[in-house]
Amino acid sequence: MAFKTEAQKKVYEKMRDCLFTLFGEVNVTTMDDALVLQEGSTFVYVRAAAIGEKQASVEIFSYVVVDIDVTENLMRYLLEYNLKLVLGGFGLAIDENGKGTVVLTHAILGDTMDKQELYASVSAIARVADDLDDKLVEMFGGKTAQGKLNAPQPLIEVWE
């Protein structure tokens, strides 16, 4: 993997070591710039992102439902559900054909992250994504991410 900064590399290595310790190396798959764990019918991706030159974050996310019809009711449901979440929030990526991917994401500062914080973050995203994916498919259509281990999209650099 190519790192943008030394800080990103340091956080990636720390994150990887914590995940291997917490979940066992055999349960963590390396995929491009992310480490991936499976929970029920969902996958949780964990990756390090540079924040300028001196800091990095850890992004924990899951593609909850793919190929979903984007409707006002879906968007309203996701926004209202966000108010119930302690960690993370739902987002919606829309492709050129108008189909959506529901993403659940949470970020923590990598420099100060410890194993307990990473465990809590990964567990929260995994639990919510696995609990809601089938319900969202039933209510709004689309497919769960199970069996569709997609590579994460490139990070959009927002920190300067």
PDB file of N, CA, C and O in Angstrom, residues 30-36 44-47 59 61 63 149-155:
ATOM      1  N   THR A  30      -6.766  -8.272   4.185  1.00  0.00           N
ATOM      2  CA  THR A  30      -6.208  -7.048   3.634  1.00  0.00           C
ATOM      3  C   THR A  30      -6.729  -6.874   2.218  1.00  0.00           C
ATOM      4  O   THR A  30      -6.674  -7.798   1.405  1.00  0.00           O
ATOM      5  N   MET A  31      -7.278  -5.692   1.941  1.00  0.00           N
ATOM      6  CA  MET A  31      -7.823  -5.411   0.622  1.00  0.00           C
ATOM      7  C   MET A  31      -7.474  -3.979   0.243  1.00  0.00           C
ATOM      8  O   MET A  31      -8.014  -3.040   0.820  1.00  0.00           O
ATOM      9  N   ASP A  32      -6.573  -3.827  -0.706  1.00  0.00           N
ATOM     10  CA  ASP A  32      -6.106  -2.508  -1.126  1.00  0.00           C
ATOM     11  C   ASP A  32      -5.633  -1.720   0.090  1.00  0.00           C
ATOM     12  O   ASP A  32      -4.747  -2.169   0.788  1.00  0.00           O
ATOM     13  N   ASP A  33      -6.277  -0.593   0.375  1.00  0.00           N
ATOM     14  CA  ASP A  33      -5.839   0.239   1.501  1.00  0.00           C
ATOM     15  C   ASP A  33      -6.645  -0.013   2.774  1.00  0.00           C
ATOM     16  O   ASP A  33      -6.525   0.720   3.743  1.00  0.00           O
ATOM     17  N   ALA A  34      -7.453  -1.076   2.780  1.00  0.00           N
ATOM     18  CA  ALA A  34      -8.322  -1.344   3.930  1.00  0.00           C
ATOM     19  C   ALA A  34      -8.072  -2.726   4.502  1.00  0.00           C
ATOM     20  O   ALA A  34      -7.595  -3.628   3.822  1.00  0.00           O
ATOM     21  N   LEU A  35      -8.444  -2.871   5.750  1.00  0.00           N
ATOM     22  CA  LEU A  35      -8.513  -4.166   6.409  1.00  0.00           C
ATOM     23  C   LEU A  35      -9.999  -4.464   6.576  1.00  0.00           C
ATOM     24  O   LEU A  35     -10.781  -3.577   6.932  1.00  0.00           O
ATOM     25  N   VAL A  36     -10.407  -5.699   6.308  1.00  0.00           N
ATOM     26  CA  VAL A  36     -11.830  -6.033   6.224  1.00  0.00           C
ATOM     27  C   VAL A  36     -12.159  -7.179   7.163  1.00  0.00           C
ATOM     28  O   VAL A  36     -11.432  -8.164   7.232  1.00  0.00           O
ATOM     29  N   VAL A  44     -17.075  -5.027   7.345  1.00  0.00           N
ATOM     30  CA  VAL A  44     -16.623  -3.780   7.947  1.00  0.00           C
ATOM     31  C   VAL A  44     -15.214  -3.516   7.438  1.00  0.00           C
ATOM     32  O   VAL A  44     -14.340  -4.372   7.520  1.00  0.00           O
ATOM     33  N   TYR A  45     -15.022  -2.325   6.892  1.00  0.00           N
ATOM     34  CA  TYR A  45     -13.738  -1.894   6.355  1.00  0.00           C
ATOM     35  C   TYR A  45     -13.097  -0.918   7.335  1.00  0.00           C
ATOM     36  O   TYR A  45     -13.790  -0.066   7.903  1.00  0.00           O
ATOM     37  N   VAL A  46     -11.797  -1.039   7.517  1.00  0.00           N
ATOM     38  CA  VAL A  46     -11.072  -0.140   8.404  1.00  0.00           C
ATOM     39  C   VAL A  46      -9.835   0.331   7.643  1.00  0.00           C
ATOM     40  O   VAL A  46      -9.073  -0.489   7.119  1.00  0.00           O
ATOM     41  N   ARG A  47      -9.658   1.651   7.554  1.00  0.00           N
ATOM     42  CA  ARG A  47      -8.500   2.168   6.832  1.00  0.00           C
ATOM     43  C   ARG A  47      -8.009   3.460   7.461  1.00  0.00           C
ATOM     44  O   ARG A  47      -8.755   4.158   8.145  1.00  0.00           O
ATOM     45  N   GLU A  59     -10.795   5.346   9.608  1.00  0.00           N
ATOM     46  CA  GLU A  59     -12.165   5.334   9.132  1.00  0.00           C
ATOM     47  C   GLU A  59     -12.684   3.904   9.194  1.00  0.00           C
ATOM     48  O   GLU A  59     -12.050   2.988   8.669  1.00  0.00           O
ATOM     49  N   PHE A  61     -16.046   1.707   8.257  1.00  0.00           N
ATOM     50  CA  PHE A  61     -17.284   1.845   7.495  1.00  0.00           C
ATOM     51  C   PHE A  61     -17.763   0.519   6.948  1.00  0.00           C
ATOM     52  O   PHE A  61     -17.021  -0.465   6.894  1.00  0.00           O
ATOM     53  N   TYR A  63     -20.514  -0.997   3.761  1.00  0.00           N
ATOM     54  CA  TYR A  63     -21.513  -0.850   2.701  1.00  0.00           C
ATOM     55  C   TYR A  63     -22.715  -1.667   3.169  1.00  0.00           C
ATOM     56  O   TYR A  63     -22.695  -2.885   3.113  1.00  0.00           O
ATOM     57  N   LEU A 149     -17.788  -8.547  -1.791  1.00  0.00           N
ATOM     58  CA  LEU A 149     -16.688  -7.899  -1.081  1.00  0.00           C
ATOM     59  C   LEU A 149     -16.028  -6.899  -2.020  1.00  0.00           C
ATOM     60  O   LEU A 149     -15.054  -7.174  -2.684  1.00  0.00           O
ATOM     61  N   ASN A 150     -16.622  -5.688  -2.095  1.00  0.00           N
ATOM     62  CA  ASN A 150     -16.147  -4.651  -3.002  1.00  0.00           C
ATOM     63  C   ASN A 150     -14.962  -3.913  -2.429  1.00  0.00           C
ATOM     64  O   ASN A 150     -14.889  -3.693  -1.231  1.00  0.00           O
ATOM     65  N   ALA A 151     -14.088  -3.478  -3.298  1.00  0.00           N
ATOM     66  CA  ALA A 151     -12.983  -2.627  -2.870  1.00  0.00           C
ATOM     67  C   ALA A 151     -13.533  -1.260  -2.479  1.00  0.00           C
ATOM     68  O   ALA A 151     -14.427  -0.746  -3.132  1.00  0.00           O
ATOM     69  N   PRO A 152     -12.989  -0.687  -1.411  1.00  0.00           N
ATOM     70  CA  PRO A 152     -13.439   0.655  -1.015  1.00  0.00           C
ATOM     71  C   PRO A 152     -13.109   1.686  -2.086  1.00  0.00           C
ATOM     72  O   PRO A 152     -12.146   1.530  -2.829  1.00  0.00           O
ATOM     73  N   GLN A 153     -13.909   2.732  -2.117  1.00  0.00           N
ATOM     74  CA  GLN A 153     -13.653   3.827  -3.041  1.00  0.00           C
ATOM     75  C   GLN A 153     -12.454   4.629  -2.547  1.00  0.00           C
ATOM     76  O   GLN A 153     -12.203   4.680  -1.351  1.00  0.00           O
ATOM     77  N   PRO A 154     -11.727   5.271  -3.448  1.00  0.00           N
ATOM     78  CA  PRO A 154     -10.594   6.086  -3.011  1.00  0.00           C
ATOM     79  C   PRO A 154     -11.055   7.187  -2.057  1.00  0.00           C
ATOM     80  O   PRO A 154     -12.160   7.700  -2.183  1.00  0.00           O
ATOM     81  N   LEU A 155     -10.190   7.488  -1.111  1.00  0.00           N
ATOM     82  CA  LEU A 155     -10.495   8.569  -0.183  1.00  0.00           C
ATOM     83  C   LEU A 155     -10.535   9.898  -0.906  1.00  0.00           C
ATOM     84  O   LEU A 155      -9.730  10.147  -1.787  1.00  0.00           O
TER      85      LEU A 155
END
